[in-house]
PDB file of C-alpha atoms and ligand atoms in Angstrom:
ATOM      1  CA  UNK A 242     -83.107 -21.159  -1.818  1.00  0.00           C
ATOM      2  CA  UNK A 243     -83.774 -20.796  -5.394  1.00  0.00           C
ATOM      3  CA  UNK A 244     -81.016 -22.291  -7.883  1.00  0.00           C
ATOM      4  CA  UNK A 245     -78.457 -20.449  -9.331  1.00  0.00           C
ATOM      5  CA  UNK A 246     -77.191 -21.397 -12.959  1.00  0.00           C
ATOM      6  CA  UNK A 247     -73.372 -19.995 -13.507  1.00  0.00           C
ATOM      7  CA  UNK A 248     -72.208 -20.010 -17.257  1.00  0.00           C
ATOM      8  CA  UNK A 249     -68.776 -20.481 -17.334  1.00  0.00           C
ATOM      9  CA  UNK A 250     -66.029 -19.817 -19.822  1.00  0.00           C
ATOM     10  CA  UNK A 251     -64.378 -22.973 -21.068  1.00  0.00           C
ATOM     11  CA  UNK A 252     -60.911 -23.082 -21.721  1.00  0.00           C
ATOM     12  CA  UNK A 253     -58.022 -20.381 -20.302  1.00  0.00           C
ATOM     13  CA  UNK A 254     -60.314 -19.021 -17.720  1.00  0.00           C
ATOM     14  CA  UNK A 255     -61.635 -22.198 -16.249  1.00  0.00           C
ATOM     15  CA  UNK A 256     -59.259 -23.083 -13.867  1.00  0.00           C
ATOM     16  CA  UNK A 257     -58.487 -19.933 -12.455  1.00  0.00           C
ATOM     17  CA  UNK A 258     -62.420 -19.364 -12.340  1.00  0.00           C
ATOM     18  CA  UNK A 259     -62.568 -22.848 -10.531  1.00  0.00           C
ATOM     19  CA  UNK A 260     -60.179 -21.929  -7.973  1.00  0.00           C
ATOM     20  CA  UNK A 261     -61.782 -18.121  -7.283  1.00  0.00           C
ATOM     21  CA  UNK A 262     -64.988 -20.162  -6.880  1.00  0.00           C
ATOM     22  CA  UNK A 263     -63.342 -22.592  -4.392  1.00  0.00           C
ATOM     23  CA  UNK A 264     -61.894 -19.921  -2.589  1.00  0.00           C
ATOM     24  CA  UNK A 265     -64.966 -18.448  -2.188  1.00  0.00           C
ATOM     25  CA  UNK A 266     -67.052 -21.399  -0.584  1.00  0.00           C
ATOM     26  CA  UNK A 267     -67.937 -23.708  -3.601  1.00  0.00           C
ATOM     27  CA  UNK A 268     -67.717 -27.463  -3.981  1.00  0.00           C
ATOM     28  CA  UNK A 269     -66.439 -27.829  -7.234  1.00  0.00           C
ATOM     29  CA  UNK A 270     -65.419 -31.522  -7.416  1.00  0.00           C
ATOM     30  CA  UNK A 271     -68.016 -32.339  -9.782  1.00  0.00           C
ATOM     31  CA  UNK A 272     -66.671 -29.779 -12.397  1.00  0.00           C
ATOM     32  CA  UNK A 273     -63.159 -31.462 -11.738  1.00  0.00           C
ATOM     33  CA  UNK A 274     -64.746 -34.772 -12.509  1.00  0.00           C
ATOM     34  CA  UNK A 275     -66.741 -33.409 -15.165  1.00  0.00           C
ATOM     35  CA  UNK A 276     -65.523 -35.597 -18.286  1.00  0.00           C
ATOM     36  CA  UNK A 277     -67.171 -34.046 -21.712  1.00  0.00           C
ATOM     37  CA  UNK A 278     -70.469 -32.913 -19.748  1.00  0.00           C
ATOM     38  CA  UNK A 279     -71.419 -29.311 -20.222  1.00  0.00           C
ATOM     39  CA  UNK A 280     -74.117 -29.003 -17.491  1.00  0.00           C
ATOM     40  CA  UNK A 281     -72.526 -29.540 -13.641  1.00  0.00           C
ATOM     41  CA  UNK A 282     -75.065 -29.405 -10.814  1.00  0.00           C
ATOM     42  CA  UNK A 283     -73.477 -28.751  -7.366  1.00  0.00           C
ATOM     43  CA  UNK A 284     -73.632 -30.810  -3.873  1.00  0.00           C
ATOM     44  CA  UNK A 285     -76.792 -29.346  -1.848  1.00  0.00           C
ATOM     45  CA  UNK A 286     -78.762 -28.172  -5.016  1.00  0.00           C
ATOM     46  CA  UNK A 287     -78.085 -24.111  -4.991  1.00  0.00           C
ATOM     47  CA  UNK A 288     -75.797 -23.412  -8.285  1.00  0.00           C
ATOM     48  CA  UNK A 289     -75.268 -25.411 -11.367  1.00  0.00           C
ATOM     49  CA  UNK A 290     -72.535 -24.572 -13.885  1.00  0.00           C
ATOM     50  CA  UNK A 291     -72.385 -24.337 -17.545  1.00  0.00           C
ATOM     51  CA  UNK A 292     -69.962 -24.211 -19.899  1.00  0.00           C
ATOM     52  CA  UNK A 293     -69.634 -22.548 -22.984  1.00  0.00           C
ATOM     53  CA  UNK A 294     -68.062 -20.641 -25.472  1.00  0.00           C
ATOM     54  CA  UNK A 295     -66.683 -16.905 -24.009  1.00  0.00           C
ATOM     55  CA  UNK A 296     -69.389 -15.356 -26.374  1.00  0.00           C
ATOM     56  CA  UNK A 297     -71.792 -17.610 -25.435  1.00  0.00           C
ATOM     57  CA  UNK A 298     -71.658 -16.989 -21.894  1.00  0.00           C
ATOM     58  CA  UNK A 299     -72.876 -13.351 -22.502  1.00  0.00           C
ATOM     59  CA  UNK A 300     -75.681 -14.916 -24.781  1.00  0.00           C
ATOM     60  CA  UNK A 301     -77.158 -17.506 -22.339  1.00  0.00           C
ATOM     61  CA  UNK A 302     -76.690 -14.578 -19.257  1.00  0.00           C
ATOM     62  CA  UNK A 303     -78.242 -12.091 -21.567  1.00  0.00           C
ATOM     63  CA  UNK A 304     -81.426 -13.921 -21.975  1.00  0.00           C
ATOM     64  CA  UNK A 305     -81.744 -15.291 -19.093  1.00  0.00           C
ATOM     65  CA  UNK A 306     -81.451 -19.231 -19.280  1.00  0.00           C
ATOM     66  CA  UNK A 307     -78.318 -18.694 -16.878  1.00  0.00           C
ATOM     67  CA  UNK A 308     -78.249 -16.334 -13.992  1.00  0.00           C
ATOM     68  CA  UNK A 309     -74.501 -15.413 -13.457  1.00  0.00           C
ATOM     69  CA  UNK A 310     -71.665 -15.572 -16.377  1.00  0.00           C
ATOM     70  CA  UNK A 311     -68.267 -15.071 -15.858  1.00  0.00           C
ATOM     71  CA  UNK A 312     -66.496 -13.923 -19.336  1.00  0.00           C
ATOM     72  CA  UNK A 313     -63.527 -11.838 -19.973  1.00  0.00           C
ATOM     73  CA  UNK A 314     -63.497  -7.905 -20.476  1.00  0.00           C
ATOM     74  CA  UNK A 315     -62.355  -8.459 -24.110  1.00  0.00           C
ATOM     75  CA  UNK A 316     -65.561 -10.424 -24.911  1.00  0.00           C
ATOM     76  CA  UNK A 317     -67.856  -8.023 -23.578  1.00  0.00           C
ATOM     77  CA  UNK A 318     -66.124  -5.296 -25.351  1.00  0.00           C
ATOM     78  CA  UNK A 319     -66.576  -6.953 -28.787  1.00  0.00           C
ATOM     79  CA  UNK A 320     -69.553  -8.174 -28.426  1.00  0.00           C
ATOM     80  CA  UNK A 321     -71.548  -5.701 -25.841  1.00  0.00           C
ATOM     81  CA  UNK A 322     -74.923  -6.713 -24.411  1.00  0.00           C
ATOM     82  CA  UNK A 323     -77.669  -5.665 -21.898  1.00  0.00           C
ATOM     83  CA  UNK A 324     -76.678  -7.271 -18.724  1.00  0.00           C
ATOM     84  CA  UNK A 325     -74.933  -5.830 -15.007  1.00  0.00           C
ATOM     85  CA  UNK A 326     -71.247  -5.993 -15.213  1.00  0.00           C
ATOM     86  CA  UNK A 327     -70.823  -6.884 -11.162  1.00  0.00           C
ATOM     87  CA  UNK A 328     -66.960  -7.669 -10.862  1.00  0.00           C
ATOM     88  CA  UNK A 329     -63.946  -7.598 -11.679  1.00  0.00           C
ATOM     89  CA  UNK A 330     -62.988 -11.034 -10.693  1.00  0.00           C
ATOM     90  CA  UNK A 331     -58.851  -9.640 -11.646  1.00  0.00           C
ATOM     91  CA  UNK A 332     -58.081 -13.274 -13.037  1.00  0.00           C
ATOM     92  CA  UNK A 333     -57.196 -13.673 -16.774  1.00  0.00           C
ATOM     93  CA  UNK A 334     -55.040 -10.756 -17.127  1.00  0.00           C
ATOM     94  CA  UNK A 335     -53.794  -8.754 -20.315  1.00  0.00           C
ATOM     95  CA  UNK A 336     -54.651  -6.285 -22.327  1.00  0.00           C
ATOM     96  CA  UNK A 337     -55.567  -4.888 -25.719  1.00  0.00           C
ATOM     97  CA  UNK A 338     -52.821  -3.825 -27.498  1.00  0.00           C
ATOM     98  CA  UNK A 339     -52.344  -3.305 -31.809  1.00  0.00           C
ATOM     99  CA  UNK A 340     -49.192  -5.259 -32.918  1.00  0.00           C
ATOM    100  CA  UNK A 341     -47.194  -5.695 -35.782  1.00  0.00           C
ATOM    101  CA  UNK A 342     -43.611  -6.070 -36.893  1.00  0.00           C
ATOM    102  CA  UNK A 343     -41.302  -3.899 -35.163  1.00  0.00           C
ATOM    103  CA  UNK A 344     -40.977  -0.194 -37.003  1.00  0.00           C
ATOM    104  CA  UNK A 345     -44.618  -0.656 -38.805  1.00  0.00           C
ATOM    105  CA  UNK A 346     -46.091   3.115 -38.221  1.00  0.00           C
ATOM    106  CA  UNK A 347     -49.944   2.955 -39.492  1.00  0.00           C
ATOM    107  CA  UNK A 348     -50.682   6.408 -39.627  1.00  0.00           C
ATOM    108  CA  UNK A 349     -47.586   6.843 -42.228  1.00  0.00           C
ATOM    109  CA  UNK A 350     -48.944   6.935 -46.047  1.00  0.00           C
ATOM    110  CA  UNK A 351     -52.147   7.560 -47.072  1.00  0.00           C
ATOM    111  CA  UNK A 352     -53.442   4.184 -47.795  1.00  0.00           C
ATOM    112  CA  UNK A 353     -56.021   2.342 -46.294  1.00  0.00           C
ATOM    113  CA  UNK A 354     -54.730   0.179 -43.440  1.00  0.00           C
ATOM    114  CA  UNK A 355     -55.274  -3.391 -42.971  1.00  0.00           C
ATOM    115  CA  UNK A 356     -56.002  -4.744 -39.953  1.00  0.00           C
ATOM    116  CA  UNK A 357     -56.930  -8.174 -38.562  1.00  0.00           C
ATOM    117  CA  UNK A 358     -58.233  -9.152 -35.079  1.00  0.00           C
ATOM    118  CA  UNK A 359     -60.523 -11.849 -33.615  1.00  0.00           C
ATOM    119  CA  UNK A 360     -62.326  -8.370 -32.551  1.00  0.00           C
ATOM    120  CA  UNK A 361     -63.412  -6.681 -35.185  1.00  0.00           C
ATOM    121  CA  UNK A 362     -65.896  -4.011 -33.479  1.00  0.00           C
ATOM    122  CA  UNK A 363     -62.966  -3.217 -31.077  1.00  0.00           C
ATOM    123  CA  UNK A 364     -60.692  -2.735 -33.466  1.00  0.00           C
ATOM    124  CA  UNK A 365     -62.632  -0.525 -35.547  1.00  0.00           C
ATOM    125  CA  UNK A 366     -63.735   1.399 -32.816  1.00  0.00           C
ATOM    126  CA  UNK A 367     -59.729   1.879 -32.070  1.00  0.00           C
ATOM    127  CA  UNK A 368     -59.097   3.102 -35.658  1.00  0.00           C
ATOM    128  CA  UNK A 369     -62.198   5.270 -36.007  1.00  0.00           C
ATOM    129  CA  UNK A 370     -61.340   7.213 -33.025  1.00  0.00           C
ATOM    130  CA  UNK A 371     -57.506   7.720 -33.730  1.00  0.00           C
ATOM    131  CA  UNK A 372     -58.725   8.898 -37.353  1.00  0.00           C
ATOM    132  CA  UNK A 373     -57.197   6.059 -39.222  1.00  0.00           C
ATOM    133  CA  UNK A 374     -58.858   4.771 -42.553  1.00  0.00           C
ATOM    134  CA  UNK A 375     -58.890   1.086 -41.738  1.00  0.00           C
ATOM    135  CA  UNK A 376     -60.734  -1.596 -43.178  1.00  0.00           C
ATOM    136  CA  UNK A 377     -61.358  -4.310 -40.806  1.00  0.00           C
ATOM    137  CA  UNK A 378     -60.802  -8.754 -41.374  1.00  0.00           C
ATOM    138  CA  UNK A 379     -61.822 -11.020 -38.820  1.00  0.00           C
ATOM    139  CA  UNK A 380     -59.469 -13.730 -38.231  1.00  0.00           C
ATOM    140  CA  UNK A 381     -60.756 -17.133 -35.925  1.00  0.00           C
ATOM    141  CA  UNK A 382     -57.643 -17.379 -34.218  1.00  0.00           C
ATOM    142  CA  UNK A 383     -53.667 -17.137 -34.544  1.00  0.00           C
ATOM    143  CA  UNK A 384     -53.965 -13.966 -35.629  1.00  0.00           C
ATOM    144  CA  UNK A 385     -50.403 -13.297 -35.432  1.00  0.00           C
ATOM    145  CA  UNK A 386     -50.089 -14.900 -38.668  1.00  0.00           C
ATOM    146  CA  UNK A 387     -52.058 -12.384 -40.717  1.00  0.00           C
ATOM    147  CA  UNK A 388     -48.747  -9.624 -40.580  1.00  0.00           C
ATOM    148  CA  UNK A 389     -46.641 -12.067 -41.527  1.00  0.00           C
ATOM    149  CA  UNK A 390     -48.176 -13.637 -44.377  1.00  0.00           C
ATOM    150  CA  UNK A 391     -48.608  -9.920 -45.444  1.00  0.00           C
ATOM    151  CA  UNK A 392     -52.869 -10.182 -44.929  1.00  0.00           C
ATOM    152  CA  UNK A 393     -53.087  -6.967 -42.820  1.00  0.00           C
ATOM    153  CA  UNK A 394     -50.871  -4.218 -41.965  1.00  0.00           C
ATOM    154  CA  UNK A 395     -51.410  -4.966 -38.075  1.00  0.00           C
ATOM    155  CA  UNK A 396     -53.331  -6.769 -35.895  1.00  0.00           C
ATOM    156  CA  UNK A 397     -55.465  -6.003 -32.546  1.00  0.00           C
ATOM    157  CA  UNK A 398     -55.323  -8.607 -30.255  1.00  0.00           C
ATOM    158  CA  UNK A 399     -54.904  -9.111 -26.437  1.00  0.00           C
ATOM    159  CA  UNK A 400     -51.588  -9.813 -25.436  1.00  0.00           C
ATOM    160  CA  UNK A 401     -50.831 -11.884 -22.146  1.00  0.00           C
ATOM    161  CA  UNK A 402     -47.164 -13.015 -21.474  1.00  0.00           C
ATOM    162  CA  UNK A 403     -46.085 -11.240 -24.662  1.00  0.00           C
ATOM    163  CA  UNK A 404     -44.659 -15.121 -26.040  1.00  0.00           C
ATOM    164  CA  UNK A 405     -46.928 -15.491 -28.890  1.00  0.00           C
ATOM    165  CA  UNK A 406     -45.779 -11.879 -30.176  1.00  0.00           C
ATOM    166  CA  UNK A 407     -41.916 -12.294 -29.550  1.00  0.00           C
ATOM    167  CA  UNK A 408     -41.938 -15.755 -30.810  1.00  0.00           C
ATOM    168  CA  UNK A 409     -43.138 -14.674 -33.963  1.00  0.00           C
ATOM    169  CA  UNK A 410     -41.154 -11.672 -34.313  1.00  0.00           C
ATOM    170  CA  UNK A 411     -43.798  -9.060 -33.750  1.00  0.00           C
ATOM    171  CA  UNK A 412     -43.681  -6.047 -31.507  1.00  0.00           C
ATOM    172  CA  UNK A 413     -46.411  -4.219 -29.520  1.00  0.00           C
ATOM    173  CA  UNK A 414     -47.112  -1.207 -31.589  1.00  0.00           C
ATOM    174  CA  UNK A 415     -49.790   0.927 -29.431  1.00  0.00           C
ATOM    175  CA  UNK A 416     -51.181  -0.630 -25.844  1.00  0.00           C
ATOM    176  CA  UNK A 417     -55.085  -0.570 -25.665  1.00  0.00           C
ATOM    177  CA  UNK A 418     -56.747  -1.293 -22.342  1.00  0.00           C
ATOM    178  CA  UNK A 419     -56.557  -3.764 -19.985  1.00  0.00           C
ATOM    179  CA  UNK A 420     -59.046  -6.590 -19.715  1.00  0.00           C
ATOM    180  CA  UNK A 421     -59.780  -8.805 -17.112  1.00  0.00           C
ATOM    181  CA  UNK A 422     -62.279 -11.483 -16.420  1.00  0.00           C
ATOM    182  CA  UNK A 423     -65.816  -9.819 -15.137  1.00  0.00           C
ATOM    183  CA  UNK A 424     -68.960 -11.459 -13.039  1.00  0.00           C
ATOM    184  CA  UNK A 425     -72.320 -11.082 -14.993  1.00  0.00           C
ATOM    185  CA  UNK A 426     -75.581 -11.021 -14.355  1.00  0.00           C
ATOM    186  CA  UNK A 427     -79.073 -10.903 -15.960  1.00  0.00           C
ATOM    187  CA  UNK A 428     -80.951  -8.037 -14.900  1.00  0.00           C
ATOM    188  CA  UNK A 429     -83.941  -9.964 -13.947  1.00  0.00           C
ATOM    189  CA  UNK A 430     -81.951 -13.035 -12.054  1.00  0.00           C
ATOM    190  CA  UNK A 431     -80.780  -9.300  -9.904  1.00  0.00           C
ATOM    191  CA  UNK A 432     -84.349  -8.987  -8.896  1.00  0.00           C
ATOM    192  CA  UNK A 433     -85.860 -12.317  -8.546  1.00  0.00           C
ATOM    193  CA  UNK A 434     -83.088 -13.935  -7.049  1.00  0.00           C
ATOM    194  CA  UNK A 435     -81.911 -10.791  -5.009  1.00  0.00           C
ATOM    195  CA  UNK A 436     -80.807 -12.257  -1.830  1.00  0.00           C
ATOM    196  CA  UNK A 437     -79.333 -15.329  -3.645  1.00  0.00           C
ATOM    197  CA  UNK A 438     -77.165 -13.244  -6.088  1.00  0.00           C
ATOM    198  CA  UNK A 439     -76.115 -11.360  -3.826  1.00  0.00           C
ATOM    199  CA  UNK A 440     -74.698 -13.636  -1.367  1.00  0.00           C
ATOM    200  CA  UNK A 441     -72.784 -15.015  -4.259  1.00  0.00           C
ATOM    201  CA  UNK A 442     -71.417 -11.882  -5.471  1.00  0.00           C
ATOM    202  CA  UNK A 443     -70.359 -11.184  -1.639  1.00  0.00           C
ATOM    203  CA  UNK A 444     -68.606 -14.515  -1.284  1.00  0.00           C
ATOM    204  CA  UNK A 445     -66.496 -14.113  -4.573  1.00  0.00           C
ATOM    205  CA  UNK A 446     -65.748 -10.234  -3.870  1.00  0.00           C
ATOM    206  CA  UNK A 447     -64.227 -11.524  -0.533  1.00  0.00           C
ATOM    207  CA  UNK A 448     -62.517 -14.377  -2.420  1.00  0.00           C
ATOM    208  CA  UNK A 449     -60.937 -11.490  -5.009  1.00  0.00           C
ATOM    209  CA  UNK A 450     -60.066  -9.250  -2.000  1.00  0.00           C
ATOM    210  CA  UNK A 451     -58.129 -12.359   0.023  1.00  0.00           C
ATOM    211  CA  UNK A 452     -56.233 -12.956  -3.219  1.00  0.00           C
ATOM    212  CA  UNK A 453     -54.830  -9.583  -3.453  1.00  0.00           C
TER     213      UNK A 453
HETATM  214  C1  PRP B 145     -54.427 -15.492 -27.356  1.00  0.00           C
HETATM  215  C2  PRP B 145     -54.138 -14.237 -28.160  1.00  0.00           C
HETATM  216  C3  PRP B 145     -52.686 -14.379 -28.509  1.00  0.00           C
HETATM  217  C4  PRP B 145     -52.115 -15.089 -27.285  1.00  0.00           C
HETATM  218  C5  PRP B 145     -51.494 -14.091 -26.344  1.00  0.00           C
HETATM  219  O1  PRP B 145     -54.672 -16.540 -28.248  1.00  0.00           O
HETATM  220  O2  PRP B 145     -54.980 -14.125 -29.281  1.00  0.00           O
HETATM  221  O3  PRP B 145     -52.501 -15.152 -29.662  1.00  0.00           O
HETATM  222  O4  PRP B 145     -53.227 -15.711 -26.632  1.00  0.00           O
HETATM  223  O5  PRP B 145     -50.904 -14.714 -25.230  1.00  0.00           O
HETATM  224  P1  PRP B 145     -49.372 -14.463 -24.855  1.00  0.00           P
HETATM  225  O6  PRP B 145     -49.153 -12.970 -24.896  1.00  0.00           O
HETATM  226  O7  PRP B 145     -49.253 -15.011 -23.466  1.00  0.00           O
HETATM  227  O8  PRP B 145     -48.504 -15.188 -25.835  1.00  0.00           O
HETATM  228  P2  PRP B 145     -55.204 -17.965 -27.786  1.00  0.00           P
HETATM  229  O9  PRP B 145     -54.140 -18.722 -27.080  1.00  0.00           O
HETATM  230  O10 PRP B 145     -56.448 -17.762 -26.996  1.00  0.00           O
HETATM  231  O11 PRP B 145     -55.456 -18.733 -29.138  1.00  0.00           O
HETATM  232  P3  PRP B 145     -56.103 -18.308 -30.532  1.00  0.00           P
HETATM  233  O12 PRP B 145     -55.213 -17.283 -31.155  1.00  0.00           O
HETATM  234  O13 PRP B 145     -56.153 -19.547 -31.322  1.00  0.00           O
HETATM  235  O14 PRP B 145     -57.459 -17.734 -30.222  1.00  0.00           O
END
């Protein structure tokens, strides 16, 4: 058996990731008991995990130092990349959507729009192909903020619950796409470690399918 290294993504997805992977065969009491280590090698020496940032993951999967990522839709979208897209693993979701305050109507007027997202390229993209002059500011996080402190005209964001927006007295102005978290793989891990990855991507498809 040759090992399999699994990049996870740390924070909102980890748990639920945790529990797919449990579902589907792993021991992951060592992850549970992991402390502030970033590298988890698993009882009986076939996978170890990693954990990183949700960019990241498509980084280390991309050139190879880890075999298998798992990473949500909305990262792979901004960020793109030359890997296999294997599964949707249906954990982690929400969707895409452009929100502002309530009544704000962006293709109204004929100055440039303002928009601010965490996901720049997707935005643009959005505004390119609806035809809207928009110029583009990345925000680290909270983005709801930007609207209301009058930075942007909108934002583009993924919306879960919806509680972040309504809390802050913002409205879903156009939905986007749904995203949900996706299995990765390098493309060379898919042929050198064939019969590995494959069991693996077997085990968790039957874990998705049981959950449904
Ligand atoms: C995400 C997203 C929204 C919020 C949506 O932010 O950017 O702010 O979650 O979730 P809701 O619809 O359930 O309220 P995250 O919590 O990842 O923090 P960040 O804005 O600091 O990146």
């Amino acid at each position: 058996m040759q090992l399999i290294r699994i990049a996870l993504t740390k924070g909102r997805l980890e748990e639920q990731t945790a529990r797919l992977l449990e579902r589907a065969g792993m021991d992951l009491a060592a992850l549970r008991e992991k402390g502030r280590r970033l590298i988890i090698p698993l009882p009986g020496g076939c996978f170890e995990l990693v954990l990183a940032k949700a960019a990241d993951v498509l980084t280390y999967v991309e050139r190879g130092v880890c075999d298998v990522g798992v990473v949500g839709r909305d990262t792979i979208l901004e960020h793109g990349g030359s890997f296999y897209e294997v599964l949707d693993l249906r954990l982690g979701t929400c969707r895409f959507a452009v929100a502002g305050l309530p009544g704000t109507d962006l293709s109204a007027g004929h100055e440039k729009k303002v928009i601010a997202s965490k996901y720049p390229n997707v935005a643009a993209a959005h505004f390119r192909q609806r035809g809207i002059d928009a110029e583009i500011i990345k925000i680290e996080g909270s983005v709801e903020l930007a609207p209301l402190l009058h930075l942007a005209h909108a934002i583009v964001d993924i919306v879960e619950s919806g509680r972040t927006l309504r809390e802050n007295g913002l409205a879903v102005l156009e939905e986007l796409m749904p995203v949900s978290a996706r299995m990765i793989v390098n493309t060379t891990a898919m042929k050198l470690k064939k019969h590995e990855i494959g069991a693996l991507i077997d085990s968790v498809a039957r874990a998705v399918e049981e959950d449904i």
